[in-house]
GROMACS .gro file of C-alpha atoms in nm:
model
  411
    1MET     CA    1   0.641  -3.190  -0.892
    2SER     CA    2   0.724  -2.840  -1.016
    3ASN     CA    3   0.527  -2.673  -0.735
    4SER     CA    4   0.718  -2.858  -0.464
    5GLY     CA    5   1.061  -2.791  -0.319
    6LYS     CA    6   1.273  -2.726  -0.011
    7ALA     CA    7   1.533  -2.479   0.110
    8GLU     CA    8   1.742  -2.378   0.407
    9VAL     CA    9   1.673  -2.012   0.474
   10LEU     CA   10   1.658  -1.727   0.720
   11ILE     CA   11   1.313  -1.588   0.805
   12PRO     CA   12   1.238  -1.285   1.027
   13ARG     CA   13   1.124  -1.429   1.359
   14SER     CA   14   0.803  -1.222   1.373
   15LEU     CA   15   0.700  -1.362   1.033
   16CYS     CA   16   0.769  -1.724   1.124
   17LEU     CA   17   0.521  -1.945   1.314
   18ILE     CA   18   0.710  -2.261   1.401
   19GLU     CA   19   0.633  -2.544   1.642
   20ASP     CA   20   0.985  -2.616   1.772
   21PHE     CA   21   1.049  -2.257   1.875
   22ASP     CA   22   1.286  -2.347   2.160
   23ASP     CA   23   1.528  -2.512   1.916
   24LEU     CA   24   1.549  -2.211   1.685
   25THR     CA   25   1.876  -2.037   1.615
   26ILE     CA   26   1.802  -1.664   1.602
   27ASP     CA   27   2.073  -1.413   1.514
   28VAL     CA   28   2.120  -1.063   1.652
   29GLU     CA   29   1.900  -0.916   1.374
   30ASP     CA   30   1.612  -1.151   1.465
   31LEU     CA   31   1.653  -1.381   1.164
   32CYS     CA   32   1.569  -1.750   1.226
   33SER     CA   33   1.758  -2.037   1.061
   34VAL     CA   34   1.499  -2.286   0.932
   35SER     CA   35   1.443  -2.569   0.690
   36ILE     CA   36   1.132  -2.518   0.480
   37GLY     CA   37   0.961  -2.754   0.237
   38TRP     CA   38   0.651  -2.722   0.022
   39GLU     CA   39   0.428  -2.960  -0.173
   40ASP     CA   40   0.142  -2.886  -0.413
   41GLY     CA   41   0.198  -2.515  -0.359
   42PHE     CA   42   0.172  -2.514   0.023
   43VAL     CA   43   0.427  -2.525   0.303
   44SER     CA   44   0.449  -2.881   0.436
   45VAL     CA   45   0.766  -2.863   0.649
   46LEU     CA   46   0.893  -2.585   0.871
   47LYS     CA   47   1.152  -2.671   1.133
   48PRO     CA   48   1.468  -2.534   1.291
   49LEU     CA   49   1.793  -2.617   1.118
   50LYS     CA   50   1.972  -2.903   1.290
   51SER     CA   51   2.315  -2.750   1.238
   52LYS     CA   52   2.368  -2.461   1.478
   53ASN     CA   53   2.700  -2.366   1.320
   54THR     CA   54   2.592  -2.310   0.959
   55LYS     CA   55   2.400  -1.996   0.874
   56PRO     CA   56   2.189  -2.005   0.556
   57ASN     CA   57   2.287  -1.760   0.283
   58LYS     CA   58   1.929  -1.685   0.178
   59ILE     CA   59   1.647  -1.483   0.338
   60LEU     CA   60   1.284  -1.578   0.269
   61PHE     CA   61   0.996  -1.330   0.277
   62PRO     CA   62   0.629  -1.381   0.197
   63ARG     CA   63   0.540  -1.216  -0.132
   64PHE     CA   64   0.459  -0.852  -0.069
   65VAL     CA   65   0.133  -0.656  -0.054
   66GLU     CA   66   0.114  -0.304  -0.198
   67THR     CA   67  -0.156  -0.102  -0.025
   68HIS     CA   68  -0.150   0.217  -0.233
   69SER     CA   69  -0.049   0.267  -0.596
   70HIS     CA   70  -0.164   0.457  -0.906
   71PHE     CA   71  -0.137   0.226  -1.206
   72ASP     CA   72  -0.342   0.456  -1.429
   73LYS     CA   73  -0.078   0.731  -1.431
   74SER     CA   74   0.243   0.528  -1.385
   75PHE     CA   75   0.529   0.591  -1.627
   76THR     CA   76   0.382   0.922  -1.750
   77TRP     CA   77   0.664   1.141  -1.616
   78ALA     CA   78   0.846   1.150  -1.952
   79ASP     CA   79   0.545   1.311  -2.122
   80PHE     CA   80   0.412   1.500  -1.821
   81PRO     CA   81   0.704   1.599  -1.597
   82ASN     CA   82   0.644   1.805  -1.283
   83LEU     CA   83   0.974   1.989  -1.271
   84GLU     CA   84   0.849   2.211  -0.988
   85SER     CA   85   0.833   1.889  -0.786
   86ASN     CA   86   0.561   2.018  -0.553
   87TYR     CA   87   0.199   1.923  -0.484
   88GLY     CA   88   0.046   2.209  -0.684
   89GLY     CA   89   0.262   2.129  -0.984
   90ALA     CA   90   0.173   1.761  -0.964
   91LEU     CA   91  -0.200   1.837  -0.957
   92SER     CA   92  -0.173   2.076  -1.251
   93VAL     CA   93   0.028   1.836  -1.468
   94ASN     CA   94  -0.200   1.547  -1.369
   95LEU     CA   95  -0.501   1.739  -1.506
   96LYS     CA   96  -0.315   1.796  -1.834
   97GLU     CA   97  -0.253   1.423  -1.858
   98HIS     CA   98  -0.626   1.359  -1.805
   99LYS     CA   99  -0.704   1.549  -2.126
  100THR     CA  100  -0.497   1.301  -2.329
  101ARG     CA  101  -0.629   0.985  -2.163
  102THR     CA  102  -0.778   0.697  -2.354
  103THR     CA  103  -0.885   0.358  -2.227
  104ASP     CA  104  -0.607   0.194  -2.429
  105LYS     CA  105  -0.339   0.417  -2.276
  106VAL     CA  106  -0.455   0.347  -1.922
  107ILE     CA  107  -0.482  -0.029  -1.976
  108GLU     CA  108  -0.133  -0.034  -2.127
  109ARG     CA  109   0.007   0.138  -1.816
  110VAL     CA  110  -0.182  -0.091  -1.581
  111GLU     CA  111  -0.063  -0.405  -1.758
  112LYS     CA  112   0.299  -0.286  -1.763
  113SER     CA  113   0.278  -0.204  -1.392
  114LEU     CA  114   0.123  -0.539  -1.304
  115LYS     CA  115   0.389  -0.738  -1.486
  116LEU     CA  116   0.667  -0.549  -1.309
  117ALA     CA  117   0.499  -0.581  -0.969
  118ILE     CA  118   0.458  -0.958  -1.001
  119GLN     CA  119   0.813  -1.000  -1.126
  120ASN     CA  120   0.946  -0.797  -0.833
  121GLY     CA  121   0.758  -0.998  -0.571
  122TYR     CA  122   0.407  -0.862  -0.508
  123ARG     CA  123   0.109  -1.094  -0.446
  124ALA     CA  124  -0.159  -0.828  -0.396
  125ILE     CA  125  -0.202  -0.462  -0.486
  126ARG     CA  126  -0.457  -0.187  -0.426
  127SER     CA  127  -0.447   0.071  -0.705
  128HIS     CA  128  -0.632   0.402  -0.722
  129ILE     CA  129  -0.787   0.493  -1.057
  130ASP     CA  130  -0.867   0.859  -1.124
  131THR     CA  131  -1.244   0.879  -1.175
  132TYR     CA  132  -1.444   1.172  -1.308
  133LYS     CA  133  -1.772   1.259  -1.480
  134SER     CA  134  -1.647   1.262  -1.840
  135GLN     CA  135  -1.462   0.932  -1.806
  136SER     CA  136  -1.577   0.645  -2.027
  137ILE     CA  137  -1.731   0.348  -1.847
  138ASP     CA  138  -1.528   0.132  -2.086
  139ILE     CA  139  -1.221   0.185  -1.873
  140TRP     CA  140  -1.378  -0.008  -1.583
  141THR     CA  141  -1.487  -0.293  -1.810
  142GLU     CA  142  -1.128  -0.332  -1.929
  143LEU     CA  143  -0.986  -0.298  -1.578
  144PHE     CA  144  -1.209  -0.580  -1.455
  145LYS     CA  145  -1.084  -0.795  -1.745
  146LEU     CA  146  -0.724  -0.731  -1.636
  147GLN     CA  147  -0.816  -0.811  -1.278
  148LYS     CA  148  -0.940  -1.150  -1.392
  149LYS     CA  149  -0.650  -1.207  -1.634
  150PHE     CA  150  -0.387  -1.175  -1.360
  151SER     CA  151  -0.590  -1.334  -1.079
  152SER     CA  152  -0.385  -1.655  -1.068
  153GLU     CA  153  -0.069  -1.453  -0.998
  154LEU     CA  154  -0.190  -1.153  -0.801
  155THR     CA  155  -0.491  -1.011  -0.616
  156LEU     CA  156  -0.578  -0.673  -0.765
  157GLN     CA  157  -0.809  -0.431  -0.588
  158PHE     CA  158  -0.921  -0.098  -0.735
  159VAL     CA  159  -1.012   0.231  -0.571
  160ALA     CA  160  -1.222   0.478  -0.772
  161LEU     CA  161  -1.045   0.802  -0.681
  162ALA     CA  162  -1.283   1.093  -0.741
  163PRO     CA  163  -1.351   1.443  -0.606
  164LEU     CA  164  -1.578   1.404  -0.303
  165GLU     CA  165  -1.864   1.586  -0.475
  166PHE     CA  166  -1.865   1.321  -0.750
  167TRP     CA  167  -2.028   1.074  -0.511
  168ASN     CA  168  -2.318   1.320  -0.473
  169THR     CA  169  -2.407   1.289  -0.845
  170SER     CA  170  -2.613   1.040  -1.045
  171ASN     CA  171  -2.291   0.928  -1.220
  172GLY     CA  172  -2.135   0.856  -0.882
  173GLU     CA  173  -2.432   0.654  -0.761
  174GLU     CA  174  -2.448   0.460  -1.089
  175LEU     CA  175  -2.082   0.365  -1.056
  176ALA     CA  176  -2.127   0.268  -0.690
  177LYS     CA  177  -2.398   0.020  -0.796
  178ILE     CA  178  -2.161  -0.132  -1.053
  179PHE     CA  179  -1.876  -0.143  -0.801
  180SER     CA  180  -2.085  -0.333  -0.548
  181SER     CA  181  -2.043  -0.653  -0.749
  182HIS     CA  182  -1.672  -0.600  -0.821
  183GLY     CA  183  -1.530  -0.507  -0.481
  184VAL     CA  184  -1.417  -0.162  -0.592
  185VAL     CA  185  -1.340   0.082  -0.309
  186LEU     CA  186  -1.479   0.437  -0.309
  187GLY     CA  187  -1.202   0.696  -0.305
  188GLY     CA  188  -1.184   1.069  -0.243
  189VAL     CA  189  -0.958   1.356  -0.143
  190ILE     CA  190  -0.975   1.572   0.170
  191VAL     CA  191  -0.682   1.811   0.170
  192PRO     CA  192  -0.686   2.153   0.339
  193PRO     CA  193  -0.773   2.426   0.287
  194PHE     CA  194  -1.134   2.317   0.235
  195ASN     CA  195  -1.484   2.442   0.303
  196LYS     CA  196  -1.585   2.249   0.613
  197LYS     CA  197  -1.962   2.265   0.552
  198ASP     CA  198  -1.946   2.147   0.189
  199THR     CA  199  -1.681   1.885   0.258
  200SER     CA  200  -1.881   1.742   0.546
  201LYS     CA  201  -2.193   1.723   0.325
  202PHE     CA  202  -2.016   1.543   0.041
  203LEU     CA  203  -1.831   1.315   0.281
  204ALA     CA  204  -2.160   1.218   0.447
  205LYS     CA  205  -2.308   1.132   0.107
  206MET     CA  206  -2.004   0.919   0.027
  207LEU     CA  207  -2.033   0.734   0.358
  208LEU     CA  208  -2.405   0.670   0.308
  209LEU     CA  209  -2.341   0.546  -0.046
  210ALA     CA  210  -2.074   0.307   0.082
  211SER     CA  211  -2.310   0.185   0.352
  212GLU     CA  212  -2.594   0.130   0.106
  213TYR     CA  213  -2.385  -0.071  -0.141
  214LYS     CA  214  -2.158  -0.236   0.118
  215LEU     CA  215  -1.842  -0.077  -0.014
  216GLU     CA  216  -1.516   0.026   0.150
  217ILE     CA  217  -1.370   0.377   0.150
  218ASP     CA  218  -1.009   0.488   0.100
  219LEU     CA  219  -0.940   0.861   0.136
  220HIS     CA  220  -0.639   1.071   0.039
  221ILE     CA  221  -0.659   1.274   0.354
  222ASP     CA  222  -0.441   1.541   0.515
  223GLU     CA  223  -0.175   1.503   0.246
  224SER     CA  224  -0.051   1.841   0.356
  225SER     CA  225   0.187   2.041   0.570
  226ILE     CA  226  -0.084   2.287   0.685
  227GLU     CA  227  -0.388   2.265   0.915
  228PRO     CA  228  -0.265   1.950   1.094
  229GLY     CA  229  -0.530   1.680   1.116
  230ALA     CA  230  -0.813   1.894   0.976
  231GLY     CA  231  -0.934   1.617   0.747
  232ILE     CA  232  -0.928   1.329   0.994
  233LYS     CA  233  -1.101   1.543   1.257
  234LEU     CA  234  -1.382   1.620   1.011
  235LEU     CA  235  -1.408   1.254   0.911
  236LEU     CA  236  -1.441   1.143   1.274
  237GLU     CA  237  -1.702   1.411   1.337
  238THR     CA  238  -1.902   1.311   1.028
  239ILE     CA  239  -1.895   0.941   1.119
  240GLU     CA  240  -2.015   1.027   1.469
  241ASN     CA  241  -2.302   1.240   1.337
  242LEU     CA  242  -2.417   0.968   1.095
  243LYS     CA  243  -2.392   0.691   1.357
  244ILE     CA  244  -2.235   0.461   1.096
  245ASN     CA  245  -1.963   0.232   1.228
  246SER     CA  246  -1.973  -0.062   0.988
  247ILE     CA  247  -1.793   0.089   0.686
  248PRO     CA  248  -1.429  -0.021   0.646
  249ILE     CA  249  -1.235   0.306   0.611
  250THR     CA  250  -0.873   0.360   0.513
  251CYS     CA  251  -0.694   0.692   0.554
  252SER     CA  252  -0.406   0.726   0.311
  253HIS     CA  253  -0.130   0.981   0.388
  254LEU     CA  254  -0.233   1.166   0.709
  255SER     CA  255   0.096   1.349   0.660
  256SER     CA  256   0.008   1.666   0.850
  257LEU     CA  257  -0.052   1.476   1.176
  258ILE     CA  258   0.324   1.481   1.234
  259SER     CA  259   0.292   1.854   1.318
  260LEU     CA  260   0.068   1.780   1.618
  261ASN     CA  261   0.221   1.703   1.955
  262ASP     CA  262   0.237   1.340   2.064
  263SER     CA  263  -0.057   1.363   2.306
  264GLU     CA  264  -0.280   1.503   2.028
  265ILE     CA  265  -0.169   1.228   1.789
  266LEU     CA  266  -0.232   0.960   2.050
  267ASN     CA  267  -0.577   1.103   2.125
  268LEU     CA  268  -0.672   1.110   1.756
  269GLY     CA  269  -0.523   0.763   1.713
  270GLU     CA  270  -0.742   0.623   1.991
  271LYS     CA  271  -1.054   0.765   1.823
  272MET     CA  272  -0.946   0.618   1.490
  273ALA     CA  273  -0.878   0.278   1.647
  274GLU     CA  274  -1.223   0.288   1.808
  275LYS     CA  275  -1.375   0.333   1.459
  276ASN     CA  276  -1.140   0.068   1.314
  277ILE     CA  277  -0.995   0.323   1.071
  278LYS     CA  278  -0.679   0.190   0.906
  279VAL     CA  279  -0.389   0.406   0.790
  280ILE     CA  280  -0.144   0.391   0.501
  281ALA     CA  281   0.181   0.585   0.539
  282LEU     CA  282   0.332   0.697   0.209
  283PRO     CA  283   0.673   0.848   0.281
  284LEU     CA  284   0.821   0.854  -0.070
  285THR     CA  285   0.569   1.088  -0.234
  286ASN     CA  286   0.517   1.290   0.086
  287PHE     CA  287   0.888   1.353   0.139
  288TRP     CA  288   0.924   1.442  -0.228
  289LEU     CA  289   0.632   1.684  -0.266
  290LEU     CA  290   0.530   1.833   0.066
  291ASN     CA  291   0.669   2.138   0.243
  292ARG     CA  292   0.914   2.183  -0.042
  293ASN     CA  293   1.130   2.493  -0.069
  294ASN     CA  294   1.368   2.498  -0.363
  295LYS     CA  295   1.609   2.729  -0.179
  296THR     CA  296   1.633   2.544   0.151
  297ILE     CA  297   1.595   2.196   0.299
  298PRO     CA  298   1.280   2.201   0.515
  299SER     CA  299   1.318   2.123   0.883
  300LYS     CA  300   0.984   1.937   0.884
  301ARG     CA  301   0.905   1.648   0.648
  302PRO     CA  302   0.533   1.560   0.668
  303VAL     CA  303   0.455   1.189   0.690
  304ALA     CA  304   0.209   0.980   0.891
  305PRO     CA  305   0.339   0.934   1.249
  306ILE     CA  306   0.356   0.556   1.225
  307LYS     CA  307   0.490   0.477   1.571
  308GLN     CA  308   0.248   0.702   1.757
  309LEU     CA  309  -0.050   0.565   1.563
  310GLN     CA  310   0.060   0.206   1.626
  311LYS     CA  311   0.092   0.290   1.994
  312SER     CA  312  -0.276   0.392   1.979
  313HIS     CA  313  -0.357   0.049   1.826
  314VAL     CA  314  -0.420   0.187   1.477
  315ASP     CA  315  -0.339  -0.067   1.204
  316VAL     CA  316  -0.076   0.109   0.992
  317SER     CA  317   0.055  -0.010   0.654
  318LEU     CA  318   0.350   0.118   0.456
  319GLY     CA  319   0.284   0.190   0.087
  320SER     CA  320   0.479   0.319  -0.211
  321ASP     CA  321   0.224   0.545  -0.387
  322ASN     CA  322   0.332   0.683  -0.726
  323VAL     CA  323   0.579   0.549  -0.981
  324GLN     CA  324   0.741   0.771  -1.246
  325ASP     CA  325   0.452   1.015  -1.280
  326PRO     CA  326   0.395   1.385  -1.199
  327TRP     CA  327   0.365   1.305  -0.828
  328TYR     CA  328   0.688   1.107  -0.794
  329PRO     CA  329   0.947   1.063  -1.073
  330PHE     CA  330   1.122   0.749  -0.946
  331GLY     CA  331   1.054   0.384  -0.856
  332ASN     CA  332   0.972   0.069  -1.049
  333PHE     CA  333   0.707  -0.127  -0.853
  334ASP     CA  334   0.981  -0.295  -0.651
  335PRO     CA  335   0.908  -0.351  -0.280
  336PHE     CA  336   1.277  -0.347  -0.197
  337TYR     CA  337   1.317  -0.002  -0.352
  338THR     CA  338   1.033   0.123  -0.133
  339LEU     CA  339   1.187  -0.031   0.178
  340SER     CA  340   1.540   0.083   0.100
  341CYS     CA  341   1.415   0.443   0.089
  342SER     CA  342   1.149   0.430   0.361
  343ILE     CA  343   1.324   0.239   0.639
  344PRO     CA  344   1.608   0.493   0.680
  345MET     CA  345   1.375   0.791   0.618
  346LEU     CA  346   1.139   0.688   0.897
  347GLN     CA  347   1.403   0.545   1.131
  348LEU     CA  348   1.223   0.211   1.140
  349ASN     CA  349   1.423  -0.095   1.245
  350PRO     CA  350   1.359  -0.382   1.001
  351TRP     CA  351   1.418  -0.634   1.281
  352ASP     CA  352   1.133  -0.487   1.489
  353ARG     CA  353   0.799  -0.669   1.494
  354MET     CA  354   0.590  -0.354   1.441
  355THR     CA  355   0.795  -0.249   1.140
  356LEU     CA  356   0.742  -0.587   0.975
  357SER     CA  357   0.373  -0.572   1.067
  358SER     CA  358   0.338  -0.249   0.865
  359ILE     CA  359   0.509  -0.414   0.565
  360PHE     CA  360   0.346  -0.759   0.563
  361LEU     CA  361   0.069  -0.822   0.816
  362ALA     CA  362  -0.127  -0.495   0.825
  363PRO     CA  363  -0.137  -0.476   0.442
  364SER     CA  364  -0.277  -0.831   0.429
  365ARG     CA  365  -0.552  -0.731   0.671
  366LEU     CA  366  -0.622  -0.409   0.482
  367LEU     CA  367  -0.690  -0.594   0.157
  368ASN     CA  368  -0.883  -0.871   0.338
  369LEU     CA  369  -0.652  -1.140   0.200
  370GLU     CA  370  -0.706  -1.502   0.297
  371TRP     CA  371  -0.341  -1.540   0.400
  372ASP     CA  372  -0.206  -1.306   0.668
  373GLY     CA  373   0.151  -1.332   0.538
  374LEU     CA  374   0.292  -1.542   0.824
  375ILE     CA  375   0.518  -1.828   0.715
  376LYS     CA  376   0.379  -2.145   0.874
  377LYS     CA  377   0.278  -2.500   0.787
  378GLY     CA  378  -0.015  -2.494   0.545
  379CYS     CA  379   0.042  -2.139   0.419
  380PRO     CA  380   0.081  -2.077   0.044
  381ALA     CA  381   0.429  -2.126  -0.098
  382ASP     CA  382   0.434  -1.765  -0.215
  383PHE     CA  383   0.785  -1.642  -0.144
  384VAL     CA  384   1.058  -1.403  -0.239
  385ILE     CA  385   1.394  -1.560  -0.161
  386LEU     CA  386   1.702  -1.335  -0.162
  387ASP     CA  387   2.071  -1.417  -0.172
  388ALA     CA  388   2.135  -1.251   0.163
  389GLN     CA  389   2.240  -1.315   0.522
  390ARG     CA  390   2.182  -0.976   0.684
  391TRP     CA  391   1.940  -0.685   0.661
  392ALA     CA  392   2.221  -0.481   0.506
  393ASP     CA  393   2.220  -0.728   0.215
  394VAL     CA  394   1.844  -0.679   0.172
  395PHE     CA  395   1.889  -0.305   0.133
  396SER     CA  396   2.183  -0.325  -0.106
  397SER     CA  397   2.147  -0.227  -0.471
  398ASN     CA  398   2.251  -0.564  -0.610
  399LEU     CA  399   1.969  -0.795  -0.506
  400LYS     CA  400   1.941  -1.144  -0.644
  401ARG     CA  401   1.591  -1.276  -0.589
  402LYS     CA  402   1.374  -1.569  -0.679
  403VAL     CA  403   0.996  -1.531  -0.678
  404PHE     CA  404   0.781  -1.837  -0.609
  405ILE     CA  405   0.406  -1.838  -0.681
  406LYS     CA  406   0.209  -2.134  -0.545
  407GLY     CA  407   0.533  -2.326  -0.511
  408ASP     CA  408   0.646  -2.270  -0.870
  409LEU     CA  409   0.952  -2.063  -0.952
  410TYR     CA  410   0.815  -1.761  -1.139
  411CYS     CA  411   1.142  -1.581  -1.202
   0.00000   0.00000   0.00000
C-alpha cells in the first residue's frame, strides 16, 4: 500500500512516546534510535532499534504547525519594500499595499504560500488576514474555498486582523456572525502609545462579541520596545472587569515584556496562566523591526520572554510571522529556516523538552488540533524525515527532506 512503510530513524525523546522505554538508545543530544512502521496512514509499529551499535542517519519530526503568518501580504516586498526596515515604515508601506489590493491578488498570494508551506513540511497554519471596512466580503468567500481545497493536506485557520474599533461597528458584528460558522478568530492590535480609555472600550466590545458568537481572539499586543507590558496589563484588567473567562485568547508578540524585570514577568505570567492566555513569540520580525537604530546595534532586542513565561506555566509557541513583505523581507514558509534563525537568537537548546514544546506541542494545542504532535502508535503518519544524525545537521543550509502526509510520500 502506498500509505504504508517503515524506517529506522532518530526521534527527539520528548516527542516520542514508546512502550519499551528502558531499551531505548538515546544519544547525548536526546535523540532516540527507533524502528517505526505505518499502515493505512497511521503509525502501527514504534520500538527501540535492536542494534545498539548502529545509529540511524535520518531524523524524523512530526509535520510542523505554524501559529502566526500573514498569507495575504506575503511576497509583496518586491513591489512594496520597507527600506527603512522599522515598524513605522512597515505600517506605512502596508497601507500603500492595501490601496492596490484585489481579491485575486490576495488569493494568489495565499495559494502560493500554502503550496510552499505544505512542501516544506507544515500540517497546520494560522494566518492573519488584514480586515477593514472597505474590504470586499468576496475575499472571505474565496478564502473559505481555499481552506476547503487544501483541507486534505493541511489545516488552515484564519484570523481577521482589524483595528480594535472595527469590532465596535455594524460591519464588524456582521463579519463576526459569518465567522461563527467558519472558525475564524477575531484579531486586533494593541501597541503603545494608546489611549487607555478608548482602547479598553473597544477591547471590551471585542471580547463581548467573541463571547456572543463563541469565537477565539488573537491580538498583536505589545509589539513594541516602549511602555513594557502596557497592552497585556490592560487586557488582563478588561477581562477582570467583564468577568469573562471562557474566551480562548492568544497574545502574539508581547515583545516589550523583555524590558521588565524577571519578577514582574513572572507575576504577569501567572495572571496570564490563570486566564489560560496563550502566547506566540515571533523573534524574526521583532528582531528585524523593533528598537532599530541605523547607526548602532541596539543593546536590547525586544522579544517575548519565552523561558520566564513558561516558568509561569504559560503555553508559549514559536512562530515565524511575515514572509517577504514590508514587515520582514526574508523567509520562504520553511520551518527549518525559522528554527535556524530563532534557536541561536533566543539561546534555546533544541534538545530541551520545553524548546520542542514551543515548536510542536504548544502550537498543536493553540490550533486545537486532534493530534498533539507526539510520535506514538496510532498517531497519523505525518512526518518530515531529514538526512541527518545531529542537531547541527538539522540547522545546516543543505537539508534533504522527505514529507509524508497520511503515510504517503508527498515530496
